[in-house]
CSV table of C-alpha atoms in Angstrom, one decimal:
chain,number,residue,atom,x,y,z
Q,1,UNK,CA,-13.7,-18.9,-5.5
Q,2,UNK,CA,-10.6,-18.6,-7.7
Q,3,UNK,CA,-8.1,-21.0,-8.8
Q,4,UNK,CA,-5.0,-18.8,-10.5
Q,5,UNK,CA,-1.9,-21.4,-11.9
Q,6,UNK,CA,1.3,-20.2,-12.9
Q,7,UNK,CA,4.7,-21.7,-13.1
Q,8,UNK,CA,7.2,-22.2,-9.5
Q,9,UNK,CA,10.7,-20.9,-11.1
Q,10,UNK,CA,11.8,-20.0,-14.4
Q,11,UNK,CA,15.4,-18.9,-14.9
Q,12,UNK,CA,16.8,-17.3,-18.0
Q,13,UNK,CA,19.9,-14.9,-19.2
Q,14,UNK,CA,20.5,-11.6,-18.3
Q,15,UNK,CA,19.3,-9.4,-21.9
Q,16,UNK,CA,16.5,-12.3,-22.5
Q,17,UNK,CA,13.0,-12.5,-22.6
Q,18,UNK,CA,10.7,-14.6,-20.4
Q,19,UNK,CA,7.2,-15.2,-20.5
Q,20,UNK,CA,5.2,-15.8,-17.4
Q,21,UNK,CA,1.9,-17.7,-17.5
Q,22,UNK,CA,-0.9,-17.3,-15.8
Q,23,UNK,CA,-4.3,-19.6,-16.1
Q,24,UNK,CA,-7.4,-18.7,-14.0
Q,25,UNK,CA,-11.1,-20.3,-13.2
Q,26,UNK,CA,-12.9,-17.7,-11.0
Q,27,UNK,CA,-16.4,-17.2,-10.3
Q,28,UNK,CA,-15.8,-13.3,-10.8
Q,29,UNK,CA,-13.8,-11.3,-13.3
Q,30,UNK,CA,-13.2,-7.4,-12.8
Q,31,UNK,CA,-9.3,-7.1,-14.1
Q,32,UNK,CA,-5.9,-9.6,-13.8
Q,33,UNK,CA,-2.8,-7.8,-12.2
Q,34,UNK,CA,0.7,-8.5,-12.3
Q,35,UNK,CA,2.9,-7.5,-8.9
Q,36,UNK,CA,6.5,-7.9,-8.4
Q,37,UNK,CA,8.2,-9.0,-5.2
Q,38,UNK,CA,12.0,-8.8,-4.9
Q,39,UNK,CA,12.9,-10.9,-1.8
Q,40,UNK,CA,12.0,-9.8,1.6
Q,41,UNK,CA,10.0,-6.7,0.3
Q,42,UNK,CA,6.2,-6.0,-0.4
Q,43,UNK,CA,4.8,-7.0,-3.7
Q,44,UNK,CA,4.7,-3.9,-6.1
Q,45,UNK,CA,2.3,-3.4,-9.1
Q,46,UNK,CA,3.5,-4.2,-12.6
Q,47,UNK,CA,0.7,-4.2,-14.8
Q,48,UNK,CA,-3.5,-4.5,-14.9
Q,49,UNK,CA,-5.6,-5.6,-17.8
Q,50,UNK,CA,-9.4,-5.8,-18.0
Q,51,UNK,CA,-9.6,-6.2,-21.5
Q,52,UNK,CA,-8.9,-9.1,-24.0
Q,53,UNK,CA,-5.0,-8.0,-26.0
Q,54,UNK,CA,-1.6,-6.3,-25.0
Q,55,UNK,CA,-0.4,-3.7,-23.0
Q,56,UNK,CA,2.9,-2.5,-23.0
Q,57,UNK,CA,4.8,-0.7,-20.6
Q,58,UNK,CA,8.4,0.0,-21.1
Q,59,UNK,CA,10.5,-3.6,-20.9
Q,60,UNK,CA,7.1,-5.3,-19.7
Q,61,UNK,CA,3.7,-6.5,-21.6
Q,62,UNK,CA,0.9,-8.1,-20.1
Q,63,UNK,CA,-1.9,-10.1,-21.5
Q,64,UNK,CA,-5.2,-11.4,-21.7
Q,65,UNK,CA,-7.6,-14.0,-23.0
Q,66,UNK,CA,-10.9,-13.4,-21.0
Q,67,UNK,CA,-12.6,-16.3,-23.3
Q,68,UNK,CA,-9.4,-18.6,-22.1
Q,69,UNK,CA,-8.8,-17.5,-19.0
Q,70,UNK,CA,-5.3,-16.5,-19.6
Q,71,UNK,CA,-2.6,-14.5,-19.0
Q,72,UNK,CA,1.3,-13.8,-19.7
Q,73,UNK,CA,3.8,-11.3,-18.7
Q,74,UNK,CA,6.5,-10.7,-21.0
Q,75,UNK,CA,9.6,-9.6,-19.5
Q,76,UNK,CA,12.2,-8.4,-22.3
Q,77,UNK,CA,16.0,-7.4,-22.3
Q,78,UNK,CA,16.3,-9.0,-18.7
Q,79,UNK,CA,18.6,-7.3,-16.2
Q,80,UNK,CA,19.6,-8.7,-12.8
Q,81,UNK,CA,17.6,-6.5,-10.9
Q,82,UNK,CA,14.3,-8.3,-12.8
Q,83,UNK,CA,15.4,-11.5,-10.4
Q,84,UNK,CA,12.2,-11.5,-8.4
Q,85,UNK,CA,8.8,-13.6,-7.9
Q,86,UNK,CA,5.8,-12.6,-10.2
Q,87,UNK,CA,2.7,-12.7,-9.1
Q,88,UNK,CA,-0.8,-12.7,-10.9
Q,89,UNK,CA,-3.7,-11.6,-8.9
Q,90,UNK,CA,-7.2,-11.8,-10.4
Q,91,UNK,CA,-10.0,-9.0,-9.2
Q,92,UNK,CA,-13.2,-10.0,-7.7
Q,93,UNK,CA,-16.0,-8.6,-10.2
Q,94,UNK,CA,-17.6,-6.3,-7.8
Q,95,UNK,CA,-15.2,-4.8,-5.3
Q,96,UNK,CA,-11.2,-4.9,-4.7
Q,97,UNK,CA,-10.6,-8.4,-3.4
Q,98,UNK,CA,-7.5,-9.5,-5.0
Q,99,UNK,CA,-6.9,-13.3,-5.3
Q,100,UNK,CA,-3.0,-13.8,-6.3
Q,101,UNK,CA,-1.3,-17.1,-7.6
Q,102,UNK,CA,1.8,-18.7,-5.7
Q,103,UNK,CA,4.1,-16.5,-7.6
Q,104,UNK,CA,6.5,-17.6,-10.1
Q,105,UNK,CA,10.6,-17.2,-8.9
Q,106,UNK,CA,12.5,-15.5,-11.8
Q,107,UNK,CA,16.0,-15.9,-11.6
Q,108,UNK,CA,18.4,-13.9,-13.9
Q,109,UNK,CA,21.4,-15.1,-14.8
Q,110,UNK,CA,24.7,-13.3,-16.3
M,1,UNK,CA,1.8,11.0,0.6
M,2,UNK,CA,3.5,8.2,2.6
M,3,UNK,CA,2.3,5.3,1.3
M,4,UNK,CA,0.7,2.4,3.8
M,5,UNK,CA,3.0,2.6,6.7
M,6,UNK,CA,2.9,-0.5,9.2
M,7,UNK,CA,4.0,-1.4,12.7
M,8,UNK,CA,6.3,-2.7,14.0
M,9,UNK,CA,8.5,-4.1,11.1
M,10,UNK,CA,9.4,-6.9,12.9
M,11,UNK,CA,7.8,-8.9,15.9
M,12,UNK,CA,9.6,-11.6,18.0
M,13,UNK,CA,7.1,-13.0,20.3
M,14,UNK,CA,6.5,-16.0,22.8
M,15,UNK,CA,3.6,-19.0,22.0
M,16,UNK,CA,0.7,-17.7,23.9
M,17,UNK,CA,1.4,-14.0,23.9
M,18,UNK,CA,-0.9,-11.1,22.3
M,19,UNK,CA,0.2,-9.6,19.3
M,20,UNK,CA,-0.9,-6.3,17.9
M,21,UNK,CA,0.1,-5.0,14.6
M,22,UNK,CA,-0.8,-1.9,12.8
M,23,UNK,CA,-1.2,-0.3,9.7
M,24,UNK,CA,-2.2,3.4,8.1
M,25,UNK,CA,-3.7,3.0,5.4
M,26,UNK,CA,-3.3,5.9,2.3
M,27,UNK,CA,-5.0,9.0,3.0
M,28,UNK,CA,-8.3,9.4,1.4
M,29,UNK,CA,-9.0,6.2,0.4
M,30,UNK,CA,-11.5,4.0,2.1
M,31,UNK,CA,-10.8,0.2,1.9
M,32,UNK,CA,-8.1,-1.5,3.1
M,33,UNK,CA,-6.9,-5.4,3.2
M,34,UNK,CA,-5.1,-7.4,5.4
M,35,UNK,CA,-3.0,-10.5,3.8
M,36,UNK,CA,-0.7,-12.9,5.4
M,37,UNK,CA,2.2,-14.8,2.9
M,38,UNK,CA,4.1,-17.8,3.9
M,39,UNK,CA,6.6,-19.6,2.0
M,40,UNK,CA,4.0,-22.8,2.1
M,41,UNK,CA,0.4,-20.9,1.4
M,42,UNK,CA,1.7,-17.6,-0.7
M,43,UNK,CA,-0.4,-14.5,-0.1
M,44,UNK,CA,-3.5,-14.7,1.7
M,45,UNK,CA,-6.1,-12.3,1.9
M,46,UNK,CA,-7.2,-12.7,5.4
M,47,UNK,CA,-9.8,-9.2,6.0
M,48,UNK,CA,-11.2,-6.6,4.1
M,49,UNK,CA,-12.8,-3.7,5.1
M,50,UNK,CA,-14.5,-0.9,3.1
M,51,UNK,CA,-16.2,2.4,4.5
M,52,UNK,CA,-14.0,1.4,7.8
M,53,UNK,CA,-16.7,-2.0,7.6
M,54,UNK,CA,-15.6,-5.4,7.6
M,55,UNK,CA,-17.0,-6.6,4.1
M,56,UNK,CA,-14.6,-10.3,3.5
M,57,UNK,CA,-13.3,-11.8,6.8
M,58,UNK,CA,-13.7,-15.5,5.5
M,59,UNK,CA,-9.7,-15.7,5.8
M,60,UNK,CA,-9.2,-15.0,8.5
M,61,UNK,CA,-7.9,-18.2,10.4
M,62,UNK,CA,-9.8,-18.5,13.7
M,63,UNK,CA,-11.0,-17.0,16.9
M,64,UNK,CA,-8.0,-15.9,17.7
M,65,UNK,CA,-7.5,-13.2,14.8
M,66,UNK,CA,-9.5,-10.2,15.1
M,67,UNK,CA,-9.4,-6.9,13.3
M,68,UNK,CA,-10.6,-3.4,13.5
M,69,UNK,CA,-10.4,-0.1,11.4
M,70,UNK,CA,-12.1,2.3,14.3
M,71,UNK,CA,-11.3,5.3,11.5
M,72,UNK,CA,-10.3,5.7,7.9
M,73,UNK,CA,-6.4,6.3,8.8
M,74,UNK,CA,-5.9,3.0,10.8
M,75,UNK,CA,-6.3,-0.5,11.5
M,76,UNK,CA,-5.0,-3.2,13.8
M,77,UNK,CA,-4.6,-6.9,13.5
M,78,UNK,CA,-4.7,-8.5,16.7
M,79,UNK,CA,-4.0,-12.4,17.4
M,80,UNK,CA,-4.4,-13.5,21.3
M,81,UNK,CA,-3.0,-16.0,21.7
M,82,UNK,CA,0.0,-16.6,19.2
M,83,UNK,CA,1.0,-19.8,18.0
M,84,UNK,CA,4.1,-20.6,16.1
M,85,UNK,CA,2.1,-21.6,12.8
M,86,UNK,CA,1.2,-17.9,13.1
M,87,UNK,CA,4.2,-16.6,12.1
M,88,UNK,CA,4.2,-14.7,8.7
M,89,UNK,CA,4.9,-11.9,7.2
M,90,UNK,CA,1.5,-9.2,7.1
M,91,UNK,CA,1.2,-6.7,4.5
M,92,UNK,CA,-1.5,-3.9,5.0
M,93,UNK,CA,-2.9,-2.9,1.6
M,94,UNK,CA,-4.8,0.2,0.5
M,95,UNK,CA,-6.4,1.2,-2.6
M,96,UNK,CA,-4.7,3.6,-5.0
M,97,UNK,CA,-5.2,5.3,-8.2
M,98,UNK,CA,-3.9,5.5,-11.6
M,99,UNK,CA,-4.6,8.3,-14.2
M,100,UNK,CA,-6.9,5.3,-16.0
M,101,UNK,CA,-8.7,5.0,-12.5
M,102,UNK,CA,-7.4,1.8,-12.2
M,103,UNK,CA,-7.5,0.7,-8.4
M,104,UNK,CA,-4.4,-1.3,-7.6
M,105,UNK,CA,-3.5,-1.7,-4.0
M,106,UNK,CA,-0.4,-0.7,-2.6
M,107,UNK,CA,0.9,-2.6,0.0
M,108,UNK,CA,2.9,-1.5,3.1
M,109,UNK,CA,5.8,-3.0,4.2
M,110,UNK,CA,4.9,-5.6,6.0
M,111,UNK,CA,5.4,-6.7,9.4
M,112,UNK,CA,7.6,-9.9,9.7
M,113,UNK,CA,6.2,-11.7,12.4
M,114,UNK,CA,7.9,-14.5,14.5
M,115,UNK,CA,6.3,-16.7,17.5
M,116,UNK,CA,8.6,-19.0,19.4
């Protein structure tokens, strides 16, 4: 099974930077996601990482710490429209079964 | 390429009725998952099927939930009868691809389901 942990709400200001964590025990490891869910739509992808270190894509970085079992997504110069819940989704070792965290609740304010 | 498309958006049923909902999945790719997210439980994988094949059904809630993918471009999630804790929202999720070959799912829109 897997047990994923990340924070209920964060809020912070509009040109900010917030960091998301995201702890996991699983009995499987085959990638961590990030997804995106502005309220009332379907979760979008953000960001994947496999291996331990940093990926950066545009105002967003992931991650990881395989030995630790840890994540973060680094959200920089926030802008209202980042307002939405985060989710991290860990990947079963040998197919596609995603299991994702409650979600954290960003809230950007001006 | 459309992306997952699902049916209907929204459903607004009676206790005790059947509900059907649909989904078509991404063209050439042959998995697809069924979740369920609720303000109280989050997102919930509740079927998976590969090669059209039920692989993972272990979330799916009882008896009363059943699924099928009778080809690669579409699937159906049925519960007879509803009950009020069943209502939801259900996303449909297929596999993509990335230029790195990474397999993220996309997820279709989701059908907001309601039982009175």
């Amino acid at each position: 099974g897997q047990n994923i942990d990340q924070p209920t709400e964060m809020t912070a200001t509009e040109g900010a930077i917030v960091q998301i964590n995201c702890t996991y025990q699983t009995s499987g490891f085959n990638g961590l996601f990030w997804y995106q869910q502005h309220a009332g739509e379907a979760p979008t992808f953000l960001s994947y990482n496999v291996l331990d270190g940093l990926e950066e894509k545009g105002r967003f970085s992931s991650f990881l710490s395989r030995s630790k079992g840890y994540s973060y997504l680094l959200l920089k110069e926030l802008q209202m429209k980042d307002s939405a819940s985060y989710l991290c989704a860990v990947r079963d070792r040998n197919d596609y079964k995603l299991s994702f965290g409650a979600g954290t609740t960003v809230t950007v304010r001006a | 390429d459309a992306g997952v498309i699902q049916s209907p958006r929204h459903e607004v049923t009676e206790m005790g009725q059947e509900v059907t909902l649909r989904c078509k999945p991404i063209s050439g790719h042959n998995s697809l998952f069924w979740y369920r997210q609720t303000m109280m439980r989050g997102l919930e994988l509740l079927i998976y099927f590969n090669n059209n094949v039920p692989i993972d059904d272990s979330g799916m809630p009882e008896d009363r939930f059943s699924a099928k993918m009778p080809n690669a471009s579409f699937s159906t999630l049925k519960i007879q009868p509803s009950e009020p804790r069943d209502s939801a929202v259900y996303f449909c999720a297929s596999p993509g691809g990335l230029a790195g070959g990474v397999n993220e799912q996309f997820f279709g829109p989701g059908t907001r389901l309601t039982v009175l």
